[in-house]
Amino acid sequence: MQGKKPCPLHPAPCILRQMDNHIYLLAFGFTNLAMLGWLAAAAAPLLIHLWSRHRFREAPWAAMQFLLAAMRKNARRMQLQQWLLLAVRTLIIVLVVLAVAEPYGEPLLAGGSSTPTHHVLVIDGSYSMAYRDEGPSRFERARQLAAAMVRLGRPADTFTVILMSKPARSILDRDVIDHAAVAAQIEALTQPHSGADLAGALTLVQEALSAKSENRDAPERHEVYFFTDLQRSTWAEQEDKVQSAIRNPQSEISTHDRISELSRRAPLNVIDVGQPQAANSAVTELSSPGAFTTVNRDIAFELALRHFGPDPRPQCAVELLVDGVPVGEQTVDLPAGGDAAVRFTHRFHSTGGHIVSVRAAGDGLSLDDVRSMIVPVREVVRVLCVAGREGAAKYVANALNPSQAGDSPIRPIVVSEGDLAELELSDFDCIFMCNVAQLISNEAERLRRYAENGGGVVFFLGDRVVPESYNSLADGDRPLLPASLSELVSRPQFGLDPLGYRHAIVAPFRGQERAGLLTTPVARYYRLDVSESRMDAQLAVALPNGDPFLVAAPLGRGRIAMVATDGSLASVDPATGEPWTAWPTWPSFLPIVRELLAYAASGQQHQWQQPVGTPLVGTLPVAPRAESPSSNLKMMRPDGEADAISIQTTPAGPEWSYAATDVGGIYSLRGLPGGALHDFAVNVDTVESDLAKADPQELPSELAVRDTWQRTADDGAHTQAAKAGWSASLLWAGLALLFLESFLAWQFGRGAI
């Protein structure tokens, strides 16, 4: 034994041994540590022995002188016999107590030969590793164990460190031979808030095993260690990919095949640092059902919570915060493995972007207990209605503000087609193009840039539309329209097909058959053709004969929608003298126009809410070179650090981007013209909130799963067998000593006679 070092995994010490050119790290401890208190009983034989040695009053007796002389000759032999019996009796008690305490021991790191080894250490960086239960988090335990393995390695060993986050990335290659520097790098790792990319990590492992080291003395022997909580969402779901690969052999190599291939090059060890049956609650959703938020009006916020655990969680406190200030609190009972919904209302008294967050009572995994969104609060919602002829936008404007009241939150402004070039489009939340004949190149580019920056544009087609002009806007690298115009159809259709109410525009009509959507009459319309290359285009509503009626698609951060017929009664069929459609007078028209507004304009809000790992992007205002704000742009991260912003020139103008959204929280863009701030809410993906562990039996057999963090009665047959083996051996040794004590007492007593 060379020495002892504190072990990060067990309460007992770890012993580093070197024998026969093998290095072992032995971790040992006791399951019933409290039973060791009975070791004090081992002092009983000694106390009895000392008590029996009390002094007697001596009196001279002539006959005893001869007896004492004989005893002095055997005093040393008798003393040795007494001490031997005392040691045996004491050892019997010690062995029984140790057996009841259930000791265990297990090699933690073993080098199978004297050959230096290349160790590939893969540390799970998914945010479920942030779970902590009375001590360090799973990630901290994995980090400590990996660093300990590096420090206890042979001087010639090399290490590659991979962080299994999303995406997986290599932290350190094996050309760094200073073990202290490698261990320090591991201990300095910070945990991202993303998921785990197992396939990407296996690719990096394969590259690490294949890479040639610059060091000529680099080892040829390899070992791979995964430090993970074995979360089911990361490991067990790979079985689906295996079955898919079996059904489709031409698909890319499966995870199972890749693990099998790696196992032929190096032993694959999985160090399980997760706790069995760990429970967790998460805020899975936060939304506002209203399309827009204006001042001095009650706004509803709805949130969903899910409890991942076998037992219910009663009276879970949930808090609503606005700009960091608590404004409401409720309690909710969470069923075992179920969901619960909570609804808050709040009234904003100032315009601008406000940070709205909900926070549930904390548990072992705090990252998913908070969810945020940025709510842009307006004085009013400004909508531009461009009329291709007089009266073309009348019904759309009336649907947006039926009462024409000045206190309405929606303020439609109707202008003629010729006034479009003189307006600043960014002043409006949405634009309705009502039977506009055509767009010149400058107008089309302004609309395209408006949409790419988050604006929404809705096109109603009519008799003044020039199909050739519109079709030119559906082609090219940056198409403005999601569909091109085909033939003009004069075939009366009665009713619309909502296609299962799948799209957000018609979803509110579900269960509202009397709203008139299913009976909407359409007599004349343009057949819309959606190119097969437009994978992002969505058919929201169709006509009874299957022709597209309402097509929508994203454009940059904005949204575009096209309606195949007119939004007024101004377009007339010359053959019949009847309007193209009576839809503007139908009950379904007003809610459809409102939902079109909500869909088209919501792109501005959605860009401010992103999941962890999604880049944040935006377009800067065009300014003279001397006034360029690029040098002042900074992104303030949730951890308080300030990062530089990447800026590039795009067809839509100067665009900034920031990709390092690896943690959840609020990101603030600073340095915009006029000192404006722009906040973004980045939230975790709650797929990681379910802490259920994968069954080791479901994993590929090439993975050797071990639990070197904690031993419990349910940890597996291997652990139970190890404990039983130690305890049984100690009991058998105690029984043997008991027989030995009886024999020695008989033998010594017979010899004394």
GROMACS .gro file of C-alpha atoms in nm, residues 186-551:
model
  366
  186ILE     CA    1  -1.225   1.871  -1.609
  187GLU     CA    2  -1.296   2.039  -1.276
  188ALA     CA    3  -1.344   2.372  -1.455
  189LEU     CA    4  -1.615   2.235  -1.686
  190THR     CA    5  -1.946   2.422  -1.669
  191GLN     CA    6  -2.270   2.242  -1.736
  192PRO     CA    7  -2.480   2.351  -2.034
  193HIS     CA    8  -2.861   2.341  -2.015
  194SER     CA    9  -2.916   2.136  -2.329
  195GLY     CA   10  -2.981   1.768  -2.389
  196ALA     CA   11  -2.731   1.493  -2.465
  197ASP     CA   12  -2.618   1.405  -2.817
  198LEU     CA   13  -2.519   1.038  -2.776
  199ALA     CA   14  -2.467   0.981  -3.148
  200GLY     CA   15  -2.242   1.286  -3.170
  201ALA     CA   16  -2.045   1.174  -2.864
  202LEU     CA   17  -1.989   0.828  -3.017
  203THR     CA   18  -1.860   0.994  -3.333
  204LEU     CA   19  -1.609   1.195  -3.129
  205VAL     CA   20  -1.506   0.880  -2.941
  206GLN     CA   21  -1.445   0.706  -3.272
  207GLU     CA   22  -1.235   1.000  -3.392
  208ALA     CA   23  -1.039   1.001  -3.065
  209LEU     CA   24  -0.960   0.630  -3.097
  210SER     CA   25  -0.855   0.675  -3.460
  211ALA     CA   26  -0.651   0.993  -3.421
  212LYS     CA   27  -0.274   0.964  -3.418
  213SER     CA   28  -0.101   1.139  -3.133
  214GLU     CA   29   0.192   1.371  -3.190
  215ASN     CA   30   0.366   1.194  -2.902
  216ARG     CA   31   0.576   0.905  -3.035
  217ASP     CA   32   0.534   0.716  -2.709
  218ALA     CA   33   0.154   0.740  -2.726
  219PRO     CA   34  -0.016   0.423  -2.597
  220GLU     CA   35  -0.190   0.181  -2.826
  221ARG     CA   36  -0.427   0.052  -2.557
  222HIS     CA   37  -0.759   0.238  -2.520
  223GLU     CA   38  -1.038   0.250  -2.263
  224VAL     CA   39  -1.364   0.447  -2.283
  225TYR     CA   40  -1.562   0.569  -1.981
  226PHE     CA   41  -1.909   0.729  -1.995
  227PHE     CA   42  -1.999   0.926  -1.682
  228THR     CA   43  -2.376   0.957  -1.708
  229ASP     CA   44  -2.704   0.932  -1.519
  230LEU     CA   45  -2.832   0.680  -1.778
  231GLN     CA   46  -3.138   0.891  -1.844
  232ARG     CA   47  -3.393   0.705  -2.053
  233SER     CA   48  -3.443   0.993  -2.299
  234THR     CA   49  -3.074   0.968  -2.391
  235TRP     CA   50  -3.004   0.596  -2.376
  236ALA     CA   51  -3.323   0.389  -2.400
  237GLU     CA   52  -3.467   0.573  -2.700
  238GLN     CA   53  -3.176   0.449  -2.904
  239GLU     CA   54  -3.360   0.117  -2.934
  240ASP     CA   55  -3.604   0.285  -3.173
  241LYS     CA   56  -3.314   0.385  -3.395
  242VAL     CA   57  -3.180   0.029  -3.386
  243GLN     CA   58  -3.514  -0.112  -3.504
  244SER     CA   59  -3.533   0.155  -3.774
  245ALA     CA   60  -3.189   0.056  -3.898
  246ILE     CA   61  -3.296  -0.309  -3.908
  247ARG     CA   62  -3.601  -0.222  -4.118
  248ASN     CA   63  -3.399   0.005  -4.344
  249PRO     CA   64  -3.044  -0.130  -4.386
  250GLN     CA   65  -2.961   0.150  -4.628
  251SER     CA   66  -2.999   0.412  -4.354
  252GLU     CA   67  -2.702   0.552  -4.171
  253ILE     CA   68  -2.524   0.336  -3.914
  254SER     CA   69  -2.724   0.285  -3.596
  255THR     CA   70  -2.607   0.370  -3.246
  256HIS     CA   71  -2.602   0.001  -3.155
  257ASP     CA   72  -2.375  -0.079  -3.451
  258ARG     CA   73  -2.148   0.208  -3.364
  259ILE     CA   74  -2.118   0.087  -3.004
  260SER     CA   75  -2.039  -0.263  -3.130
  261GLU     CA   76  -1.771  -0.124  -3.357
  262LEU     CA   77  -1.616   0.081  -3.077
  263SER     CA   78  -1.616  -0.217  -2.840
  264ARG     CA   79  -1.383  -0.401  -3.078
  265ARG     CA   80  -1.128  -0.126  -3.030
  266ALA     CA   81  -1.165  -0.049  -2.660
  267PRO     CA   82  -1.357  -0.160  -2.349
  268LEU     CA   83  -1.668   0.054  -2.300
  269ASN     CA   84  -1.752   0.136  -1.938
  270VAL     CA   85  -2.061   0.324  -1.819
  271ILE     CA   86  -2.024   0.487  -1.477
  272ASP     CA   87  -2.378   0.542  -1.349
  273VAL     CA   88  -2.403   0.850  -1.125
  274GLY     CA   89  -2.784   0.870  -1.129
  275GLN     CA   90  -3.023   0.795  -0.846
  276PRO     CA   91  -3.298   0.537  -0.894
  277GLN     CA   92  -3.658   0.664  -0.898
  278ALA     CA   93  -3.563   1.032  -0.868
  279ALA     CA   94  -3.873   1.256  -0.883
  280ASN     CA   95  -3.893   1.595  -1.054
  281SER     CA   96  -4.151   1.858  -1.145
  282ALA     CA   97  -4.120   2.099  -1.437
  283VAL     CA   98  -4.294   2.397  -1.593
  284THR     CA   99  -4.344   2.258  -1.942
  285GLU     CA  100  -4.529   2.546  -2.109
  286LEU     CA  101  -4.600   2.917  -2.067
  287SER     CA  102  -4.819   3.105  -2.313
  288SER     CA  103  -5.069   3.385  -2.349
  289PRO     CA  104  -5.384   3.293  -2.545
  290GLY     CA  105  -5.437   3.652  -2.658
  291ALA     CA  106  -5.292   3.753  -2.992
  292PHE     CA  107  -5.174   4.091  -2.870
  293THR     CA  108  -5.100   4.262  -2.543
  294THR     CA  109  -5.200   4.625  -2.493
  295VAL     CA  110  -5.183   4.852  -2.191
  296ASN     CA  111  -5.453   4.868  -1.924
  297ARG     CA  112  -5.618   4.542  -2.028
  298ASP     CA  113  -5.626   4.214  -1.839
  299ILE     CA  114  -5.399   3.961  -2.008
  300ALA     CA  115  -5.418   3.591  -1.931
  301PHE     CA  116  -5.113   3.369  -1.895
  302GLU     CA  117  -5.151   2.992  -1.899
  303LEU     CA  118  -4.888   2.750  -1.781
  304ALA     CA  119  -4.865   2.373  -1.767
  305LEU     CA  120  -4.678   2.173  -1.507
  306ARG     CA  121  -4.586   1.806  -1.515
  307HIS     CA  122  -4.474   1.588  -1.229
  308PHE     CA  123  -4.230   1.309  -1.319
  309GLY     CA  124  -4.249   1.076  -1.023
  310PRO     CA  125  -4.433   0.778  -0.876
  311ASP     CA  126  -4.594   0.977  -0.593
  312PRO     CA  127  -4.819   1.286  -0.615
  313ARG     CA  128  -4.689   1.625  -0.512
  314PRO     CA  129  -4.955   1.820  -0.323
  315GLN     CA  130  -4.965   2.197  -0.272
  316CYS     CA  131  -4.693   2.291  -0.518
  317ALA     CA  132  -4.652   2.669  -0.509
  318VAL     CA  133  -4.637   2.854  -0.843
  319GLU     CA  134  -4.542   3.219  -0.871
  320LEU     CA  135  -4.589   3.474  -1.153
  321LEU     CA  136  -4.319   3.737  -1.194
  322VAL     CA  137  -4.321   4.042  -1.421
  323ASP     CA  138  -3.983   4.205  -1.477
  324GLY     CA  139  -3.851   4.010  -1.178
  325VAL     CA  140  -4.123   4.127  -0.937
  326PRO     CA  141  -4.371   3.869  -0.796
  327VAL     CA  142  -4.728   3.967  -0.890
  328GLY     CA  143  -4.925   3.650  -0.819
  329GLU     CA  144  -4.907   3.311  -0.650
  330GLN     CA  145  -5.116   2.992  -0.654
  331THR     CA  146  -5.085   2.636  -0.528
  332VAL     CA  147  -5.168   2.329  -0.730
  333ASP     CA  148  -5.178   1.955  -0.663
  334LEU     CA  149  -4.962   1.759  -0.906
  335PRO     CA  150  -5.072   1.400  -0.967
  336ALA     CA  151  -4.818   1.121  -0.997
  337GLY     CA  152  -4.686   1.126  -1.352
  338GLY     CA  153  -4.953   1.378  -1.453
  339ASP     CA  154  -5.013   1.739  -1.555
  340ALA     CA  155  -5.173   2.041  -1.397
  341ALA     CA  156  -5.275   2.377  -1.547
  342VAL     CA  157  -5.256   2.719  -1.382
  343ARG     CA  158  -5.394   3.048  -1.515
  344PHE     CA  159  -5.283   3.396  -1.408
  345THR     CA  160  -5.407   3.738  -1.519
  346HIS     CA  161  -5.210   4.060  -1.518
  347ARG     CA  162  -5.259   4.415  -1.640
  348PHE     CA  163  -4.967   4.607  -1.789
  349HIS     CA  164  -4.953   4.984  -1.742
  350SER     CA  165  -4.655   5.063  -1.964
  351THR     CA  166  -4.550   4.978  -2.318
  352GLY     CA  167  -4.237   4.796  -2.423
  353GLY     CA  168  -4.101   4.445  -2.384
  354HIS     CA  169  -4.175   4.295  -2.041
  355ILE     CA  170  -4.022   3.977  -1.899
  356VAL     CA  171  -4.294   3.743  -1.772
  357SER     CA  172  -4.176   3.437  -1.577
  358VAL     CA  173  -4.338   3.159  -1.380
  359ARG     CA  174  -4.154   2.982  -1.103
  360ALA     CA  175  -4.257   2.658  -0.934
  361ALA     CA  176  -4.143   2.553  -0.589
  362GLY     CA  177  -3.792   2.413  -0.610
  363ASP     CA  178  -3.692   2.049  -0.619
  364GLY     CA  179  -3.378   1.853  -0.696
  365LEU     CA  180  -3.362   1.987  -1.053
  366SER     CA  181  -3.415   2.362  -1.048
  367LEU     CA  182  -3.337   2.438  -1.414
  368ASP     CA  183  -3.687   2.347  -1.533
  369ASP     CA  184  -3.873   2.511  -1.243
  370VAL     CA  185  -3.863   2.849  -1.420
  371ARG     CA  186  -3.995   2.942  -1.763
  372SER     CA  187  -4.002   3.288  -1.920
  373MET     CA  188  -4.138   3.477  -2.217
  374ILE     CA  189  -4.097   3.829  -2.353
  375VAL     CA  190  -4.429   4.009  -2.388
  376PRO     CA  191  -4.429   4.317  -2.616
  377VAL     CA  192  -4.690   4.555  -2.477
  378ARG     CA  193  -4.831   4.808  -2.723
  379GLU     CA  194  -5.046   5.112  -2.685
  380VAL     CA  195  -5.253   4.986  -2.981
  381VAL     CA  196  -5.210   4.728  -3.256
  382ARG     CA  197  -5.153   4.913  -3.582
  383VAL     CA  198  -5.263   4.730  -3.898
  384LEU     CA  199  -5.210   4.862  -4.250
  385CYS     CA  200  -5.484   4.770  -4.502
  386VAL     CA  201  -5.381   4.838  -4.862
  387ALA     CA  202  -5.682   4.856  -5.097
  388GLY     CA  203  -5.632   4.774  -5.465
  389ARG     CA  204  -5.957   4.959  -5.542
  390GLU     CA  205  -6.208   5.157  -5.342
  391GLY     CA  206  -6.387   4.937  -5.093
  392ALA     CA  207  -6.146   4.644  -5.130
  393ALA     CA  208  -6.027   4.674  -4.768
  394LYS     CA  209  -6.357   4.785  -4.615
  395TYR     CA  210  -6.469   4.449  -4.480
  396VAL     CA  211  -6.122   4.357  -4.353
  397ALA     CA  212  -6.095   4.686  -4.162
  398ASN     CA  213  -6.446   4.638  -4.017
  399ALA     CA  214  -6.356   4.287  -3.903
  400LEU     CA  215  -6.047   4.422  -3.725
  401ASN     CA  216  -6.242   4.700  -3.552
  402PRO     CA  217  -6.616   4.628  -3.587
  403SER     CA  218  -6.737   4.914  -3.366
  404GLN     CA  219  -6.500   5.175  -3.514
  405ALA     CA  220  -6.439   5.277  -3.153
  406GLY     CA  221  -6.140   5.491  -3.074
  407ASP     CA  222  -6.054   5.283  -2.768
  408SER     CA  223  -6.023   4.958  -2.963
  409PRO     CA  224  -5.687   4.785  -2.917
  410ILE     CA  225  -5.669   4.722  -3.295
  411ARG     CA  226  -5.636   5.030  -3.518
  412PRO     CA  227  -5.666   4.951  -3.891
  413ILE     CA  228  -5.546   5.217  -4.131
  414VAL     CA  229  -5.677   5.192  -4.489
  415VAL     CA  230  -5.461   5.335  -4.771
  416SER     CA  231  -5.464   5.308  -5.147
  417GLU     CA  232  -5.222   5.101  -5.348
  418GLY     CA  233  -5.028   5.410  -5.454
  419ASP     CA  234  -4.965   5.523  -5.093
  420LEU     CA  235  -4.770   5.210  -5.001
  421ALA     CA  236  -4.436   5.350  -5.117
  422GLU     CA  237  -4.461   5.652  -4.883
  423LEU     CA  238  -4.523   5.461  -4.558
  424GLU     CA  239  -4.273   5.327  -4.307
  425LEU     CA  240  -4.377   4.963  -4.286
  426SER     CA  241  -4.201   4.898  -3.955
  427ASP     CA  242  -4.461   5.121  -3.785
  428PHE     CA  243  -4.724   4.849  -3.838
  429ASP     CA  244  -4.771   4.512  -3.674
  430CYS     CA  245  -4.932   4.354  -3.981
  431ILE     CA  246  -5.017   4.441  -4.341
  432PHE     CA  247  -5.326   4.324  -4.537
  433MET     CA  248  -5.292   4.346  -4.916
  434CYS     CA  249  -5.651   4.354  -5.044
  435ASN     CA  250  -5.690   4.291  -5.418
  436VAL     CA  251  -5.370   4.480  -5.499
  437ALA     CA  252  -5.297   4.450  -5.872
  438GLN     CA  253  -4.920   4.411  -5.864
  439LEU     CA  254  -4.606   4.507  -5.678
  440ILE     CA  255  -4.314   4.679  -5.838
  441SER     CA  256  -3.969   4.548  -5.748
  442ASN     CA  257  -3.904   4.816  -5.484
  443GLU     CA  258  -4.237   4.754  -5.309
  444ALA     CA  259  -4.187   4.379  -5.316
  445GLU     CA  260  -3.840   4.413  -5.164
  446ARG     CA  261  -3.971   4.636  -4.885
  447LEU     CA  262  -4.245   4.384  -4.802
  448ARG     CA  263  -3.995   4.099  -4.814
  449ARG     CA  264  -3.758   4.274  -4.576
  450TYR     CA  265  -4.049   4.372  -4.351
  451ALA     CA  266  -4.150   4.005  -4.322
  452GLU     CA  267  -3.796   3.878  -4.274
  453ASN     CA  268  -3.762   4.113  -3.979
  454GLY     CA  269  -4.068   3.962  -3.812
  455GLY     CA  270  -4.362   4.135  -3.979
  456GLY     CA  271  -4.672   3.962  -4.115
  457VAL     CA  272  -4.835   4.009  -4.456
  458VAL     CA  273  -5.176   3.871  -4.566
  459PHE     CA  274  -5.278   3.869  -4.933
  460PHE     CA  275  -5.644   3.862  -5.044
  461LEU     CA  276  -5.671   3.796  -5.418
  462GLY     CA  277  -5.929   3.962  -5.645
  463ASP     CA  278  -6.019   4.065  -5.997
  464ARG     CA  279  -5.745   4.331  -6.018
  465VAL     CA  280  -5.462   4.086  -5.946
  466VAL     CA  281  -5.210   4.033  -6.227
  467PRO     CA  282  -5.111   3.664  -6.198
  468GLU     CA  283  -4.779   3.707  -6.379
  469SER     CA  284  -4.666   3.973  -6.129
  470TYR     CA  285  -4.763   3.759  -5.831
  471ASN     CA  286  -4.599   3.448  -5.973
  472SER     CA  287  -4.269   3.632  -6.003
  473LEU     CA  288  -4.287   3.686  -5.627
  474ALA     CA  289  -4.321   3.310  -5.564
  475ASP     CA  290  -3.993   3.222  -5.738
  476GLY     CA  291  -3.627   3.282  -5.666
  477ASP     CA  292  -3.405   3.236  -5.362
  478ARG     CA  293  -3.619   3.459  -5.141
  479PRO     CA  294  -3.980   3.403  -5.248
  480LEU     CA  295  -4.225   3.645  -5.094
  481LEU     CA  296  -4.536   3.433  -5.162
  482PRO     CA  297  -4.586   3.071  -5.047
  483ALA     CA  298  -4.777   2.973  -5.364
  484SER     CA  299  -4.814   3.076  -5.725
  485LEU     CA  300  -5.140   3.154  -5.906
  486SER     CA  301  -5.277   2.909  -6.158
  487GLU     CA  302  -5.608   2.931  -6.344
  488LEU     CA  303  -5.905   3.140  -6.234
  489VAL     CA  304  -6.181   2.898  -6.134
  490SER     CA  305  -6.549   2.990  -6.166
  491ARG     CA  306  -6.711   2.701  -5.988
  492PRO     CA  307  -6.936   2.770  -5.689
  493GLN     CA  308  -6.821   2.596  -5.372
  494PHE     CA  309  -7.031   2.586  -5.056
  495GLY     CA  310  -6.828   2.540  -4.746
  496LEU     CA  311  -6.462   2.519  -4.650
  497ASP     CA  312  -6.260   2.220  -4.532
  498PRO     CA  313  -6.058   2.306  -4.216
  499LEU     CA  314  -5.845   1.991  -4.263
  500GLY     CA  315  -5.893   1.869  -3.909
  501TYR     CA  316  -5.839   2.216  -3.760
  502ARG     CA  317  -5.465   2.143  -3.747
  503HIS     CA  318  -5.347   2.492  -3.837
  504ALA     CA  319  -5.344   2.770  -3.577
  505ILE     CA  320  -5.558   2.995  -3.798
  506VAL     CA  321  -5.859   2.761  -3.787
  507ALA     CA  322  -5.789   2.581  -3.457
  508PRO     CA  323  -6.031   2.809  -3.262
  509PHE     CA  324  -6.316   2.682  -3.487
  510ARG     CA  325  -6.287   2.331  -3.347
  511GLY     CA  326  -6.622   2.243  -3.193
  512GLN     CA  327  -6.779   2.566  -3.330
  513GLU     CA  328  -6.971   2.426  -3.626
  514ARG     CA  329  -7.224   2.711  -3.611
  515ALA     CA  330  -6.955   2.972  -3.670
  516GLY     CA  331  -7.018   2.947  -4.045
  517LEU     CA  332  -6.680   2.819  -4.158
  518LEU     CA  333  -6.826   2.492  -4.290
  519THR     CA  334  -7.090   2.675  -4.497
  520THR     CA  335  -6.883   2.962  -4.640
  521PRO     CA  336  -6.979   3.021  -5.007
  522VAL     CA  337  -6.706   3.080  -5.268
  523ALA     CA  338  -6.803   3.123  -5.636
  524ARG     CA  339  -6.475   3.240  -5.795
  525TYR     CA  340  -6.112   3.199  -5.684
  526TYR     CA  341  -5.756   3.149  -5.802
  527ARG     CA  342  -5.620   2.796  -5.786
  528LEU     CA  343  -5.304   2.812  -5.574
  529ASP     CA  344  -5.006   2.592  -5.663
  530VAL     CA  345  -4.761   2.514  -5.385
  531SER     CA  346  -4.421   2.407  -5.511
  532GLU     CA  347  -4.287   2.075  -5.383
  533SER     CA  348  -3.969   2.257  -5.286
  534ARG     CA  349  -4.163   2.476  -5.041
  535MET     CA  350  -4.148   2.233  -4.749
  536ASP     CA  351  -4.235   2.513  -4.506
  537ALA     CA  352  -4.563   2.606  -4.678
  538GLN     CA  353  -4.874   2.486  -4.491
  539LEU     CA  354  -5.224   2.436  -4.626
  540ALA     CA  355  -5.456   2.571  -4.355
  541VAL     CA  356  -5.793   2.555  -4.534
  542ALA     CA  357  -5.909   2.383  -4.853
  543LEU     CA  358  -6.218   2.397  -5.069
  544PRO     CA  359  -6.455   2.098  -5.086
  545ASN     CA  360  -6.298   1.988  -5.415
  546GLY     CA  361  -5.952   1.981  -5.255
  547ASP     CA  362  -5.818   2.304  -5.407
  548PRO     CA  363  -5.606   2.513  -5.165
  549PHE     CA  364  -5.794   2.808  -5.019
  550LEU     CA  365  -5.562   2.945  -4.750
  551VAL     CA  366  -5.186   2.884  -4.761
   0.00000   0.00000   0.00000
